[in-house]
Short mmCIF file of C-alpha atoms in Angstrom, two decimals:
data_model
loop_
_atom_site.label_atom_id
_atom_site.label_comp_id
_atom_site.label_asym_id
_atom_site.label_seq_id
_atom_site.Cartn_x
_atom_site.Cartn_y
_atom_site.Cartn_z
CA ASN A 3 -128.26 -87.79 21.78
CA GLY A 4 -127.69 -90.58 24.43
CA THR A 5 -128.73 -88.38 27.34
CA ARG A 6 -131.99 -90.47 27.88
CA SER A 7 -133.21 -93.81 26.64
CA VAL A 8 -136.47 -93.98 24.50
CA LYS A 9 -138.24 -94.93 27.76
CA GLY A 10 -136.80 -91.98 29.61
CA LEU A 11 -134.26 -93.70 31.54
CA PRO A 12 -130.82 -92.04 32.09
CA GLY A 13 -128.53 -92.95 29.04
CA PRO A 14 -124.87 -93.12 28.73
CA ALA A 15 -124.49 -89.28 28.25
CA TYR A 16 -126.72 -88.47 31.15
CA TRP A 17 -125.70 -85.61 33.43
CA GLN A 18 -127.02 -83.75 36.33
CA ASN A 19 -125.79 -80.42 37.77
CA GLN A 20 -125.07 -80.25 41.49
CA SER A 21 -124.98 -77.82 44.30
CA VAL A 22 -123.18 -78.12 47.67
CA TYR A 23 -124.90 -75.88 50.37
CA HIS A 24 -123.55 -74.79 53.69
CA ILE A 25 -126.48 -73.13 55.46
CA ASN A 26 -126.58 -71.35 58.75
CA LEU A 27 -129.78 -70.14 60.24
CA VAL A 28 -130.83 -68.02 63.19
CA VAL A 29 -134.25 -68.52 64.71
CA ALA A 30 -135.50 -66.98 67.87
CA PRO A 31 -139.22 -67.76 68.50
CA PRO A 32 -141.44 -66.20 69.01
CA ASN A 33 -139.89 -63.69 66.61
CA PRO A 34 -141.24 -65.08 63.14
CA THR A 35 -138.01 -64.04 61.13
CA VAL A 36 -135.58 -66.62 59.86
CA THR A 37 -132.21 -65.10 59.14
CA GLY A 38 -129.89 -67.37 57.00
CA SER A 39 -126.48 -67.30 55.33
CA GLU A 40 -125.56 -69.78 52.55
CA GLU A 41 -122.30 -70.69 50.85
CA ILE A 42 -123.18 -72.60 47.50
CA THR A 43 -120.76 -74.27 45.14
CA TYR A 44 -122.57 -74.85 41.91
CA PHE A 45 -121.10 -77.52 39.64
CA ASN A 46 -122.03 -77.29 35.76
CA ARG A 47 -121.94 -80.97 34.62
CA SER A 48 -123.90 -80.22 31.51
CA PRO A 49 -122.58 -79.91 28.15
CA ASP A 50 -123.76 -76.21 27.85
CA THR A 51 -121.95 -72.94 28.70
CA LEU A 52 -124.26 -71.12 31.29
CA LYS A 53 -124.33 -67.30 30.96
CA PHE A 54 -126.87 -66.99 34.09
CA VAL A 55 -128.24 -68.97 36.85
CA VAL A 56 -131.75 -69.20 38.16
CA PHE A 57 -132.59 -69.12 41.87
CA SER A 58 -135.73 -70.83 43.22
CA LEU A 59 -137.48 -68.77 45.87
CA THR A 60 -140.40 -70.82 47.03
CA MET A 61 -141.39 -68.71 50.05
CA ASN A 62 -142.18 -65.86 47.81
CA TYR A 63 -145.45 -67.89 47.08
CA HIS A 64 -146.66 -65.75 50.11
CA GLN A 65 -146.24 -62.53 48.54
CA PRO A 66 -149.48 -60.69 47.57
CA GLY A 67 -150.11 -60.97 43.92
CA ALA A 68 -148.21 -64.21 43.51
CA GLY A 69 -149.79 -66.85 41.32
CA ARG A 70 -151.65 -69.68 43.15
CA SER A 71 -153.13 -72.81 41.57
CA ALA A 72 -156.73 -72.73 41.08
CA THR A 73 -156.82 -76.44 41.88
CA ARG A 74 -155.90 -75.43 45.45
CA GLY A 75 -158.26 -72.73 45.77
CA GLY A 76 -156.11 -70.08 44.02
CA THR A 77 -156.07 -67.76 46.98
CA ILE A 78 -154.84 -67.81 50.48
CA ASP A 79 -156.06 -65.72 53.37
CA SER A 80 -154.15 -62.43 53.61
CA SER A 81 -153.08 -63.37 57.07
CA GLN A 82 -150.76 -65.68 55.15
CA PHE A 83 -148.99 -62.92 53.24
CA THR A 84 -145.47 -62.02 53.80
CA SER A 85 -143.07 -59.70 51.94
CA GLY A 86 -140.99 -62.73 50.79
CA ILE A 87 -137.24 -63.63 50.95
CA HIS A 88 -135.18 -60.40 51.27
CA VAL A 89 -131.36 -60.70 50.37
CA ASP A 90 -129.03 -58.60 52.51
CA ARG A 91 -125.75 -59.56 50.72
CA PHE A 92 -124.91 -61.42 47.62
CA ARG A 93 -121.46 -62.29 46.31
CA ILE A 94 -120.38 -64.37 43.25
CA ASP A 95 -116.72 -65.97 43.48
CA GLY A 96 -116.08 -63.50 46.44
CA GLN A 97 -117.04 -60.50 44.51
CA GLU A 98 -120.14 -58.26 45.63
CA ALA A 99 -123.00 -58.68 43.12
CA LEU A 100 -126.37 -57.22 42.53
CA TRP A 101 -129.37 -59.22 43.73
CA PRO A 102 -132.00 -57.68 41.44
CA GLU A 103 -134.92 -56.89 43.91
CA GLY A 104 -138.14 -56.75 42.01
CA ALA A 105 -137.19 -58.68 39.14
CA VAL A 106 -138.51 -61.78 40.58
CA ASP A 107 -141.45 -63.65 38.79
CA PHE A 108 -142.20 -64.12 42.48
CA THR A 109 -140.64 -67.79 42.87
CA HIS A 110 -137.75 -67.64 40.41
CA LEU A 111 -135.06 -65.13 39.57
CA SER A 112 -132.38 -65.07 36.88
CA ILE A 113 -128.93 -63.90 37.84
CA PRO A 114 -126.44 -62.94 35.22
CA LEU A 115 -122.92 -64.36 35.79
CA PRO A 116 -119.86 -62.22 35.64
CA ARG A 117 -118.21 -65.11 33.55
CA ASP A 118 -119.41 -67.87 31.46
CA LEU A 119 -119.83 -71.08 33.56
CA LEU A 120 -118.15 -73.65 31.21
CA PRO A 121 -118.96 -77.23 31.22
CA GLY A 122 -117.02 -78.96 34.09
CA ASP A 123 -116.49 -75.70 35.85
CA SER A 124 -118.09 -74.41 39.10
CA ILE A 125 -119.16 -71.01 40.80
CA HIS A 126 -119.48 -70.14 44.23
CA PHE A 127 -122.29 -67.94 45.73
CA SER A 128 -122.57 -66.24 49.07
CA ILE A 129 -125.95 -65.17 50.26
CA ALA A 130 -127.34 -63.58 53.39
CA TRP A 131 -130.98 -63.40 53.54
CA HIS A 132 -134.01 -63.08 55.94
CA ASP A 133 -137.68 -64.12 55.59
CA ARG A 134 -140.76 -63.92 58.00
CA ILE A 135 -142.62 -67.29 58.67
CA THR A 136 -146.26 -67.13 57.84
CA PRO A 137 -148.08 -66.40 61.15
CA GLU A 138 -150.47 -69.40 60.98
CA PHE A 139 -150.17 -73.09 60.30
CA SER A 140 -151.51 -73.65 56.69
CA GLY A 141 -152.02 -77.36 56.58
CA LYS A 142 -155.67 -77.36 56.61
CA GLU A 143 -156.35 -74.62 54.02
CA MET A 144 -153.24 -74.89 51.87
CA PRO A 145 -151.03 -77.60 50.26
CA LEU A 146 -147.81 -76.35 51.73
CA ARG A 147 -148.57 -77.41 55.27
CA GLU A 148 -146.23 -74.95 56.68
CA GLY A 149 -146.22 -71.88 59.12
CA LYS A 150 -146.28 -71.03 62.69
CA ILE A 151 -148.07 -74.07 64.60
CA ASP A 152 -147.66 -72.32 67.97
CA SER A 153 -145.31 -69.66 69.68
CA THR A 154 -142.31 -71.99 69.63
CA THR A 155 -143.14 -74.37 66.83
CA TRP A 156 -142.80 -73.68 63.13
CA CYS A 157 -142.99 -76.08 60.04
CA ILE A 158 -141.22 -74.94 56.93
CA ALA A 159 -139.48 -76.59 53.88
CA TYR A 160 -137.53 -75.18 50.91
CA PHE A 161 -137.58 -71.89 52.70
CA TYR A 162 -134.09 -70.81 51.53
CA PRO A 163 -132.73 -69.50 48.15
CA ALA A 164 -131.66 -72.36 46.10
CA VAL A 165 -130.28 -72.94 42.67
CA ALA A 166 -133.04 -74.05 40.34
CA VAL A 167 -132.65 -77.25 38.23
CA TYR A 168 -130.95 -76.90 34.82
CA ASP A 169 -131.64 -80.24 33.05
CA ASP A 170 -131.36 -81.83 29.53
CA TYR A 171 -135.10 -81.51 28.98
CA ASN A 172 -136.08 -77.93 29.43
CA GLY A 173 -132.92 -75.99 30.41
CA TRP A 174 -133.54 -73.90 33.53
CA ASP A 175 -136.72 -74.73 35.58
CA ARG A 176 -138.73 -71.60 35.74
CA LEU A 177 -142.17 -73.00 36.35
CA PRO A 178 -143.60 -70.91 39.06
CA PHE A 179 -144.43 -72.55 42.32
CA THR A 180 -148.24 -72.06 42.74
CA GLY A 181 -148.73 -74.60 45.59
CA ALA A 182 -150.01 -77.39 43.34
CA GLN A 183 -146.92 -79.20 42.16
CA GLU A 184 -144.06 -80.97 43.98
CA PHE A 185 -140.72 -79.37 44.29
CA TYR A 186 -138.11 -79.96 41.56
CA ASN A 187 -134.52 -79.84 42.81
CA ASP A 188 -131.16 -81.49 41.86
CA PHE A 189 -129.49 -83.83 44.12
CA SER A 190 -127.35 -81.64 46.36
CA ASP A 191 -125.16 -81.97 49.30
CA TYR A 192 -126.24 -80.11 52.44
#
C-alpha cells in the first residue's frame, strides 16, 4: 500500500502519529513521590479513524503481579514493588473524563474517546498523576537501571503516562513491558 518498501523502509505513503508533551514535575527528596501534570496534544496522522487511545504506563511494571520476563529473572524483590501510577485528574479536550483504575494490563490502558479522532485531526489530554520511586537502585539485579540511588539521587526513565504507538504494522502497541524489551515510542516533542 506504499506505507513501506519491500525492505521495510518508509514508502511514499508512510505516516507516523505524534504527541506534543508539556510536563511539569514536583520532586522533593527524600520523599520518593513524583507528582506530575501533563498537557498532551496527540495528532492522528494515520489514514484510520481512532475510537480509543492506548496509554503506556511503564512504571506499573513495579506493581505486584505484573508480568516480568523470564530472561531477566522473571521476578523482582518485593522491596521494588510500588502501587504504580495513580491518576488524580484526567480531561479530554477540556472535559472531565474517566480514568478506569484497575482496567490496566499493568503497562497499557485503553481509553475510549468521546468523539472519533479522524485522520488529520488532533485531541488534547490533561493528566495529573503521582507515582512512588522504587526504594532501591535496581541496576545490578534488574534491566531498568532505575530507582533511588541515595537520599537525594534517583534515576528514572519513561516514568510518565504516555500515548502508546499506533503504527501501520500492528495498530496500537499493547505489548506489556516486562523488563526485557526496549521502549517503543513515537517521535514526540517535549
